[in-house]
Tab-separated table of C-alpha atoms in Angstrom:
chain	number	residue	atom	x	y	z
H	1	UNK	CA	34.974	14.394	40.311
H	2	UNK	CA	31.565	13.593	41.845
H	3	UNK	CA	30.807	9.890	42.089
H	4	UNK	CA	27.697	8.114	43.301
H	5	UNK	CA	28.089	4.482	44.388
H	6	UNK	CA	25.044	2.304	45.017
H	7	UNK	CA	24.486	-0.970	46.842
H	8	UNK	CA	21.428	-2.910	48.059
H	9	UNK	CA	22.653	-3.302	51.679
H	10	UNK	CA	22.481	-0.899	54.613
H	11	UNK	CA	26.151	0.360	54.292
H	12	UNK	CA	27.129	-0.759	57.826
H	13	UNK	CA	29.321	-3.893	57.298
H	14	UNK	CA	30.216	-3.913	53.601
H	15	UNK	CA	34.008	-3.666	53.871
H	16	UNK	CA	34.639	-3.823	50.127
H	17	UNK	CA	32.418	-0.824	49.400
H	18	UNK	CA	33.847	1.136	52.309
H	19	UNK	CA	37.389	0.554	51.050
H	20	UNK	CA	36.374	1.671	47.593
H	21	UNK	CA	34.795	4.830	48.930
H	22	UNK	CA	37.863	5.652	51.001
H	23	UNK	CA	40.164	5.132	48.066
H	24	UNK	CA	38.095	7.535	46.003
H	25	UNK	CA	37.950	10.117	48.774
H	26	UNK	CA	41.749	9.883	49.238
H	27	UNK	CA	42.175	10.417	45.477
H	28	UNK	CA	40.288	13.718	45.770
H	29	UNK	CA	36.828	12.682	44.550
H	30	UNK	CA	33.471	13.756	46.049
H	31	UNK	CA	31.796	10.511	47.012
H	32	UNK	CA	28.212	9.606	47.863
H	33	UNK	CA	27.246	6.080	48.810
H	34	UNK	CA	23.578	5.053	48.460
H	35	UNK	CA	21.981	2.045	50.107
H	36	UNK	CA	18.915	1.220	52.134
H	37	UNK	CA	17.788	1.732	55.718
H	38	UNK	CA	16.537	-1.273	57.722
H	39	UNK	CA	14.762	-1.142	61.075
H	40	UNK	CA	17.795	-2.766	62.677
H	41	UNK	CA	20.408	-0.691	60.872
H	42	UNK	CA	23.162	0.773	63.020
H	43	UNK	CA	24.141	4.464	62.759
H	44	UNK	CA	26.901	5.316	60.326
H	45	UNK	CA	29.397	8.160	60.295
H	46	UNK	CA	31.857	8.044	57.395
H	47	UNK	CA	34.181	10.660	55.816
H	48	UNK	CA	32.048	10.503	52.683
H	49	UNK	CA	28.378	11.275	52.043
H	50	UNK	CA	25.855	8.476	52.658
H	51	UNK	CA	22.212	8.143	51.864
H	52	UNK	CA	19.948	5.268	52.862
H	53	UNK	CA	16.569	4.772	51.295
H	54	UNK	CA	13.709	3.534	53.491
H	55	UNK	CA	11.994	0.872	51.316
H	56	UNK	CA	8.662	-0.771	51.733
H	57	UNK	CA	9.727	-4.265	50.668
H	58	UNK	CA	12.706	-6.232	52.009
H	59	UNK	CA	12.844	-9.413	49.974
H	60	UNK	CA	12.237	-11.084	46.621
H	61	UNK	CA	11.323	-9.541	43.278
H	62	UNK	CA	9.289	-6.659	44.710
H	63	UNK	CA	12.275	-5.468	46.721
H	64	UNK	CA	14.594	-5.411	43.691
H	65	UNK	CA	11.947	-3.659	41.617
H	66	UNK	CA	11.269	-0.996	44.250
H	67	UNK	CA	14.976	-0.510	44.940
H	68	UNK	CA	15.906	0.009	41.255
H	69	UNK	CA	12.938	2.292	40.568
H	70	UNK	CA	13.749	4.456	43.607
H	71	UNK	CA	17.404	4.386	42.815
H	72	UNK	CA	16.855	5.344	39.205
H	73	UNK	CA	14.989	8.558	40.070
H	74	UNK	CA	17.531	9.404	42.768
H	75	UNK	CA	20.402	9.022	40.260
H	76	UNK	CA	18.506	10.769	37.468
H	77	UNK	CA	18.198	14.035	39.409
H	78	UNK	CA	21.559	13.853	41.218
H	79	UNK	CA	24.657	15.967	40.642
H	80	UNK	CA	27.294	13.550	39.602
H	81	UNK	CA	30.003	12.835	37.031
H	82	UNK	CA	30.072	9.049	37.216
H	83	UNK	CA	27.720	6.250	38.269
H	84	UNK	CA	29.294	3.328	40.172
H	85	UNK	CA	27.143	0.168	40.404
H	86	UNK	CA	28.124	-2.402	43.009
H	87	UNK	CA	26.859	-5.825	41.890
H	88	UNK	CA	24.278	-6.857	39.328
H	89	UNK	CA	21.272	-6.017	41.515
H	90	UNK	CA	22.056	-2.275	41.290
H	91	UNK	CA	22.984	-2.302	37.603
H	92	UNK	CA	19.591	-1.642	35.878
H	93	UNK	CA	19.032	1.677	37.603
H	94	UNK	CA	22.629	2.778	37.120
H	95	UNK	CA	22.618	1.819	33.433
H	96	UNK	CA	19.514	3.803	32.514
H	97	UNK	CA	20.504	6.785	34.596
H	98	UNK	CA	23.959	6.839	33.005
H	99	UNK	CA	22.545	6.643	29.495
H	100	UNK	CA	19.923	9.331	29.969
H	101	UNK	CA	22.398	11.610	31.745
H	102	UNK	CA	25.258	10.674	29.324
H	103	UNK	CA	27.590	9.896	32.194
H	104	UNK	CA	30.141	7.036	32.535
H	105	UNK	CA	29.074	3.819	34.156
H	106	UNK	CA	31.514	1.843	36.324
H	107	UNK	CA	30.635	-1.725	37.423
H	108	UNK	CA	32.030	-3.645	40.426
H	109	UNK	CA	31.074	-7.353	40.354
H	110	UNK	CA	31.423	-8.580	43.928
H	111	UNK	CA	30.376	-12.055	42.757
H	112	UNK	CA	28.659	-13.936	39.882
H	113	UNK	CA	25.236	-12.788	40.909
H	114	UNK	CA	23.160	-15.413	39.001
H	115	UNK	CA	25.256	-18.113	40.641
H	116	UNK	CA	24.540	-17.218	44.295
H	117	UNK	CA	23.279	-20.237	46.367
H	118	UNK	CA	19.951	-18.619	46.977
H	119	UNK	CA	19.172	-19.098	43.259
H	120	UNK	CA	20.169	-22.765	43.141
H	121	UNK	CA	16.961	-24.651	42.239
H	122	UNK	CA	15.269	-21.466	41.017
H	123	UNK	CA	15.927	-21.557	37.263
H	124	UNK	CA	13.459	-18.798	36.363
H	125	UNK	CA	14.960	-16.327	38.777
H	126	UNK	CA	18.453	-17.308	37.771
H	127	UNK	CA	17.550	-16.847	34.108
H	128	UNK	CA	16.176	-13.354	34.875
H	129	UNK	CA	19.426	-12.170	36.459
H	130	UNK	CA	21.440	-13.822	33.707
H	131	UNK	CA	19.435	-11.751	31.168
H	132	UNK	CA	20.136	-8.624	33.195
H	133	UNK	CA	23.852	-9.337	33.004
H	134	UNK	CA	23.554	-10.233	29.269
H	135	UNK	CA	21.923	-6.878	28.568
H	136	UNK	CA	23.943	-4.494	30.698
H	137	UNK	CA	27.431	-5.801	31.444
H	138	UNK	CA	28.695	-5.555	27.849
H	139	UNK	CA	27.625	-1.860	27.861
H	140	UNK	CA	29.489	-0.630	30.974
H	141	UNK	CA	32.380	1.723	30.437
H	142	UNK	CA	34.764	-0.108	32.788
H	143	UNK	CA	34.498	-2.945	35.259
H	144	UNK	CA	36.325	-4.792	38.064
H	145	UNK	CA	35.684	-8.066	39.875
H	146	UNK	CA	36.973	-10.009	42.811
H	147	UNK	CA	39.162	-12.677	41.273
H	148	UNK	CA	40.769	-13.802	38.044
H	149	UNK	CA	38.526	-16.873	37.665
H	150	UNK	CA	35.373	-14.708	37.521
H	151	UNK	CA	37.121	-12.168	35.247
H	152	UNK	CA	37.972	-14.968	32.837
H	153	UNK	CA	34.386	-16.183	32.741
H	154	UNK	CA	33.013	-12.761	32.016
H	155	UNK	CA	35.657	-12.253	29.291
H	156	UNK	CA	34.580	-15.405	27.574
H	157	UNK	CA	30.916	-14.630	27.975
H	158	UNK	CA	30.849	-10.889	27.043
H	159	UNK	CA	34.226	-10.037	25.613
H	160	UNK	CA	34.748	-7.520	28.449
H	161	UNK	CA	38.132	-7.231	30.167
H	162	UNK	CA	37.440	-6.907	33.864
H	163	UNK	CA	40.398	-6.055	36.066
H	164	UNK	CA	40.795	-7.811	39.407
H	165	UNK	CA	40.365	-5.949	42.670
H	166	UNK	CA	40.423	-8.588	45.423
H	167	UNK	CA	38.537	-8.704	48.709
H	168	UNK	CA	41.554	-7.743	50.713
H	169	UNK	CA	41.603	-5.493	53.810
H	170	UNK	CA	43.317	-2.273	54.681
H	171	UNK	CA	46.748	-2.843	56.269
H	172	UNK	CA	46.772	-2.895	60.029
H	173	UNK	CA	48.827	0.175	61.001
H	174	UNK	CA	49.019	-0.391	64.771
H	175	UNK	CA	48.406	-3.287	67.168
H	176	UNK	CA	44.824	-3.718	68.234
H	177	UNK	CA	44.041	-3.317	71.909
H	178	UNK	CA	41.764	-6.139	73.046
H	179	UNK	CA	39.068	-4.237	74.922
H	180	UNK	CA	36.627	-7.143	74.680
H	181	UNK	CA	38.559	-10.357	75.314
H	182	UNK	CA	36.665	-13.652	74.855
H	183	UNK	CA	36.889	-16.047	77.815
H	184	UNK	CA	38.286	-19.168	76.130
H	185	UNK	CA	38.557	-21.104	79.416
H	186	UNK	CA	41.708	-22.697	78.133
H	187	UNK	CA	40.197	-23.788	74.860
H	188	UNK	CA	41.182	-23.171	71.257
H	189	UNK	CA	39.067	-20.473	69.591
H	190	UNK	CA	37.748	-21.409	66.149
H	191	UNK	CA	36.299	-18.408	64.382
H	192	UNK	CA	33.818	-17.953	61.578
H	193	UNK	CA	33.112	-14.374	60.522
H	194	UNK	CA	30.787	-13.259	57.757
H	195	UNK	CA	27.226	-13.799	56.615
H	196	UNK	CA	25.338	-16.611	58.360
H	197	UNK	CA	23.667	-17.859	55.184
H	198	UNK	CA	23.069	-21.038	53.189
H	199	UNK	CA	26.210	-22.978	52.266
H	200	UNK	CA	28.675	-21.154	54.548
H	201	UNK	CA	29.787	-24.352	56.252
H	202	UNK	CA	28.499	-23.594	59.730
H	203	UNK	CA	26.215	-26.640	59.930
H	204	UNK	CA	29.148	-29.068	59.550
H	205	UNK	CA	30.845	-27.350	62.475
H	206	UNK	CA	27.764	-27.994	64.626
H	207	UNK	CA	28.140	-31.739	63.817
H	208	UNK	CA	31.830	-31.621	64.561
H	209	UNK	CA	32.015	-29.613	67.791
H	210	UNK	CA	31.032	-32.574	70.097
H	211	UNK	CA	34.295	-34.161	68.851
H	212	UNK	CA	36.251	-31.011	69.773
H	213	UNK	CA	35.802	-30.587	73.510
H	214	UNK	CA	39.017	-28.543	73.690
H	215	UNK	CA	37.623	-25.950	71.259
H	216	UNK	CA	35.253	-22.990	71.340
H	217	UNK	CA	33.461	-22.053	68.062
H	218	UNK	CA	32.596	-18.373	67.674
H	219	UNK	CA	30.324	-17.067	64.923
H	220	UNK	CA	30.552	-13.338	64.162
H	221	UNK	CA	27.871	-12.181	61.704
H	222	UNK	CA	24.208	-12.415	60.963
H	223	UNK	CA	22.128	-13.769	58.064
H	224	UNK	CA	19.135	-15.840	56.944
H	225	UNK	CA	20.225	-18.939	58.915
H	226	UNK	CA	21.150	-17.094	62.096
H	227	UNK	CA	18.046	-17.823	64.248
H	228	UNK	CA	17.724	-21.380	62.934
H	229	UNK	CA	21.294	-22.205	63.825
H	230	UNK	CA	20.920	-20.624	67.301
H	231	UNK	CA	18.007	-22.948	67.907
H	232	UNK	CA	19.973	-25.984	66.718
H	233	UNK	CA	22.825	-25.135	69.102
H	234	UNK	CA	20.426	-25.008	72.054
H	235	UNK	CA	18.620	-28.175	71.023
H	236	UNK	CA	21.958	-30.079	70.766
H	237	UNK	CA	23.183	-28.725	74.079
H	238	UNK	CA	26.193	-27.031	72.450
H	239	UNK	CA	25.661	-23.526	73.849
H	240	UNK	CA	28.677	-23.945	76.091
H	241	UNK	CA	30.851	-24.533	72.986
H	242	UNK	CA	29.346	-22.318	70.335
H	243	UNK	CA	28.907	-18.576	70.790
H	244	UNK	CA	26.952	-16.230	68.476
H	245	UNK	CA	28.214	-12.658	68.526
H	246	UNK	CA	25.887	-11.275	65.910
H	247	UNK	CA	26.890	-8.364	63.756
H	248	UNK	CA	29.897	-6.413	65.055
H	249	UNK	CA	31.371	-3.047	64.071
H	250	UNK	CA	34.593	-3.446	62.128
H	251	UNK	CA	36.811	-2.425	65.062
H	252	UNK	CA	35.264	-4.934	67.417
H	253	UNK	CA	35.408	-7.677	64.754
H	254	UNK	CA	39.150	-7.072	64.355
H	255	UNK	CA	39.561	-7.553	68.091
H	256	UNK	CA	37.726	-10.884	67.971
H	257	UNK	CA	39.736	-12.051	64.961
H	258	UNK	CA	43.019	-11.382	66.731
H	259	UNK	CA	42.010	-13.807	69.490
H	260	UNK	CA	41.291	-16.742	67.217
H	261	UNK	CA	43.531	-19.838	67.070
H	262	UNK	CA	42.067	-20.923	63.716
H	263	UNK	CA	39.920	-19.190	61.126
H	264	UNK	CA	37.166	-21.371	59.592
H	265	UNK	CA	35.885	-20.966	56.025
H	266	UNK	CA	33.885	-23.938	54.713
H	267	UNK	CA	31.973	-22.974	51.600
H	268	UNK	CA	29.773	-25.558	49.877
H	269	UNK	CA	29.916	-26.002	46.142
H	270	UNK	CA	26.542	-24.318	45.497
H	271	UNK	CA	27.359	-22.856	42.090
H	272	UNK	CA	30.258	-21.036	40.403
H	273	UNK	CA	29.880	-18.021	42.662
H	274	UNK	CA	31.025	-19.929	45.756
H	275	UNK	CA	33.442	-22.193	43.857
H	276	UNK	CA	35.469	-19.273	42.526
H	277	UNK	CA	35.122	-16.944	45.495
H	278	UNK	CA	37.784	-15.526	47.784
H	279	UNK	CA	35.812	-14.537	50.870
H	280	UNK	CA	36.731	-11.400	52.830
H	281	UNK	CA	37.375	-13.480	55.904
H	282	UNK	CA	40.379	-15.174	54.285
H	283	UNK	CA	42.233	-11.859	54.008
H	284	UNK	CA	41.013	-10.717	57.400
H	285	UNK	CA	42.555	-13.868	58.930
H	286	UNK	CA	45.747	-13.198	57.073
H	287	UNK	CA	46.024	-9.640	58.382
H	288	UNK	CA	45.444	-10.885	61.887
H	289	UNK	CA	48.017	-13.686	61.580
H	290	UNK	CA	45.435	-16.386	62.117
H	291	UNK	CA	45.977	-19.813	60.425
H	292	UNK	CA	43.081	-20.932	58.246
H	293	UNK	CA	41.187	-24.169	57.636
H	294	UNK	CA	39.148	-23.762	54.462
H	295	UNK	CA	37.416	-25.524	51.570
H	296	UNK	CA	39.731	-26.480	48.739
H	297	UNK	CA	38.417	-24.181	46.032
H	298	UNK	CA	40.627	-22.528	43.345
H	299	UNK	CA	40.981	-18.952	44.581
H	300	UNK	CA	41.194	-19.997	48.239
H	301	UNK	CA	43.853	-22.583	47.307
H	302	UNK	CA	45.963	-19.884	45.633
H	303	UNK	CA	46.243	-18.047	48.941
H	304	UNK	CA	46.531	-20.882	51.462
H	305	UNK	CA	48.941	-23.014	49.465
H	306	UNK	CA	50.795	-20.046	48.001
H	307	UNK	CA	51.745	-18.688	51.397
H	308	UNK	CA	51.591	-21.856	53.508
H	309	UNK	CA	49.162	-20.324	56.027
H	310	UNK	CA	46.632	-23.086	56.630
H	311	UNK	CA	44.976	-26.352	55.624
H	312	UNK	CA	42.661	-27.165	52.739
H	313	UNK	CA	39.706	-29.522	53.239
H	314	UNK	CA	38.009	-31.470	50.462
H	315	UNK	CA	34.485	-30.149	49.779
H	316	UNK	CA	32.840	-33.532	50.368
H	317	UNK	CA	34.026	-33.561	54.017
H	318	UNK	CA	32.193	-30.318	54.831
H	319	UNK	CA	29.150	-30.584	52.542
H	320	UNK	CA	26.065	-30.643	54.718
H	321	UNK	CA	24.673	-33.682	52.886
H	322	UNK	CA	27.832	-35.802	53.337
H	323	UNK	CA	29.670	-34.175	56.278
H	324	UNK	CA	32.315	-36.353	57.917
H	325	UNK	CA	32.663	-34.950	61.442
H	326	UNK	CA	35.472	-37.212	62.620
H	327	UNK	CA	37.660	-36.446	59.615
H	328	UNK	CA	36.945	-32.743	60.035
H	329	UNK	CA	37.821	-32.898	63.761
H	330	UNK	CA	41.058	-34.685	62.972
H	331	UNK	CA	41.985	-32.027	60.412
H	332	UNK	CA	41.278	-29.219	62.869
H	333	UNK	CA	43.288	-30.909	65.624
H	334	UNK	CA	46.249	-31.645	63.347
H	335	UNK	CA	46.234	-28.035	62.130
H	336	UNK	CA	46.217	-26.695	65.675
H	337	UNK	CA	49.074	-29.026	66.603
H	338	UNK	CA	51.121	-28.001	63.571
H	339	UNK	CA	50.870	-24.264	64.255
H	340	UNK	CA	51.826	-24.805	67.891
H	341	UNK	CA	54.945	-26.689	66.718
H	342	UNK	CA	56.463	-24.117	64.384
H	343	UNK	CA	58.596	-21.256	65.620
H	344	UNK	CA	57.140	-17.784	66.096
H	345	UNK	CA	59.609	-16.383	63.552
H	346	UNK	CA	58.531	-18.869	60.857
H	347	UNK	CA	54.943	-18.041	61.538
H	348	UNK	CA	55.572	-14.309	61.371
H	349	UNK	CA	57.535	-14.665	58.161
H	350	UNK	CA	54.705	-16.461	56.373
H	351	UNK	CA	51.965	-14.066	57.458
H	352	UNK	CA	53.997	-10.910	56.904
H	353	UNK	CA	54.535	-11.915	53.256
H	354	UNK	CA	50.853	-12.830	52.764
H	355	UNK	CA	49.653	-9.658	54.524
H	356	UNK	CA	51.917	-7.501	52.356
H	357	UNK	CA	50.679	-9.078	49.125
H	358	UNK	CA	47.010	-9.278	50.168
H	359	UNK	CA	46.660	-5.625	51.030
H	360	UNK	CA	44.277	-3.000	49.803
H	361	UNK	CA	47.253	-0.661	49.213
H	362	UNK	CA	48.056	-2.806	46.186
H	363	UNK	CA	44.577	-3.467	44.831
H	364	UNK	CA	43.187	0.058	45.156
H	365	UNK	CA	45.647	1.167	42.460
H	366	UNK	CA	43.759	-1.144	40.065
H	367	UNK	CA	40.467	0.439	41.106
H	368	UNK	CA	41.690	3.974	40.450
H	369	UNK	CA	43.230	3.067	37.134
H	370	UNK	CA	39.964	1.492	35.956
H	371	UNK	CA	38.073	4.594	37.077
H	372	UNK	CA	40.181	6.587	34.635
H	373	UNK	CA	39.259	4.141	31.913
H	374	UNK	CA	35.571	4.656	32.701
H	375	UNK	CA	35.983	8.438	32.509
H	376	UNK	CA	37.347	8.140	28.977
H	377	UNK	CA	34.924	5.604	27.394
H	378	UNK	CA	35.154	4.603	23.781
H	379	UNK	CA	31.516	5.469	23.350
H	380	UNK	CA	28.032	4.467	24.421
C-alpha cells in the first residue's frame, strides 16, 4: 500500500515520525514522508521517500496557511492509497485531499495541539485550533495518540476511540561506542535533551546550577529559547557549568545520553498538553539506563514510579515563577547519592524491565493494527 505521511517540521529529528515510517516500510508499505525545508536543515537519507517543501513563511498563521495549501495540492495529485496526518496542524490539507480522492485518513495526535504552551494567553488562536479539531477529528477513519490520558479526553470530547502508541524508542540492539566523549572533569553530568522552548524547565536549572558545583549541565537540542538561554548562561558566568550542544543527529545524541548520570525533564504546567505528556526523552533515558529527575505529572509518574527509575519533583519547585533552587539542588544530590548506593545488578534489573516494556517493538503493533482499521472505514 502507498502511504503519504505529512508533518510541519523538516524531518531531521522527529523520532516518532521516523519510527512510524520504518514500521510501515518493514510491513511492506511504500512510504513517502512530506515536510518542509529550512535554510539550516541537515541532509537526510532514509530508507523511505522524503519530500521537503521550501516555504516562504516560517511562523504564525501565514505559515500554517501556506503549508496546508501547498500540502493539499501535493496530496491531491499524488499516487497514494492512504493519507497519514501527523498532528492537528497538518490535518486540514489531509482531510480535504482524502475526501476529494476518496482515500482513508489516518490521524496521529502527538499532543493536544490547542493546549501547547505557545497558545497560552492567546485565546483566539487557541479557539481556532480547537475548531479545527472539532471539525476534522470526528471524521478521521482511525487515530492514535501518545498516552491514555489524552485518548480519554478525545473520547469524551468527540466519541472517537484513539489507541495509544507511546513516544518510546527503538530497542538498542548493540552497545554504543562513545566516539565523542564529554569531558566531565570529575563532575556529574545532568542532561536535558529535546526542544529548547518555553516551559521545558531549563530556566530553573540555570538558577540551580550555582548550588551544584559538582555537576555539569548539558543541553542537547534547539528551539525558540536557545539563543536567549545561551546569553543568560554567559551573563551569569555559568559557561563552565552549562554546555549547549545544539541539534544532534540521533546516533550522536544516543552517545551523549549514555554518558549522563541523571536525565532532567522539568515541564511546567502550561496547559493540558504538557500536564499529560510523556516526553520522548523519558524513554530515551530508560533505554540508556539513565536515572531520571522529572516533574510529577500523571504519565511521567506512571513510568518513574512504576519502574522505580528516578525521582519526581513537585511542579511548584521547578516552575519559573516560583522556582526553589535549594530544594531542587537537594533533590538532585540525593538522587545522585541514591543511585551510587544501589548495586549494579539492582539498577540493571529495573532498567531492563522498563526498557523491555517501553519499547517500540510493542507499540508499533498498535500502529499497524490501527492502520488496518483505517483501510476498512465504516464510511465517510
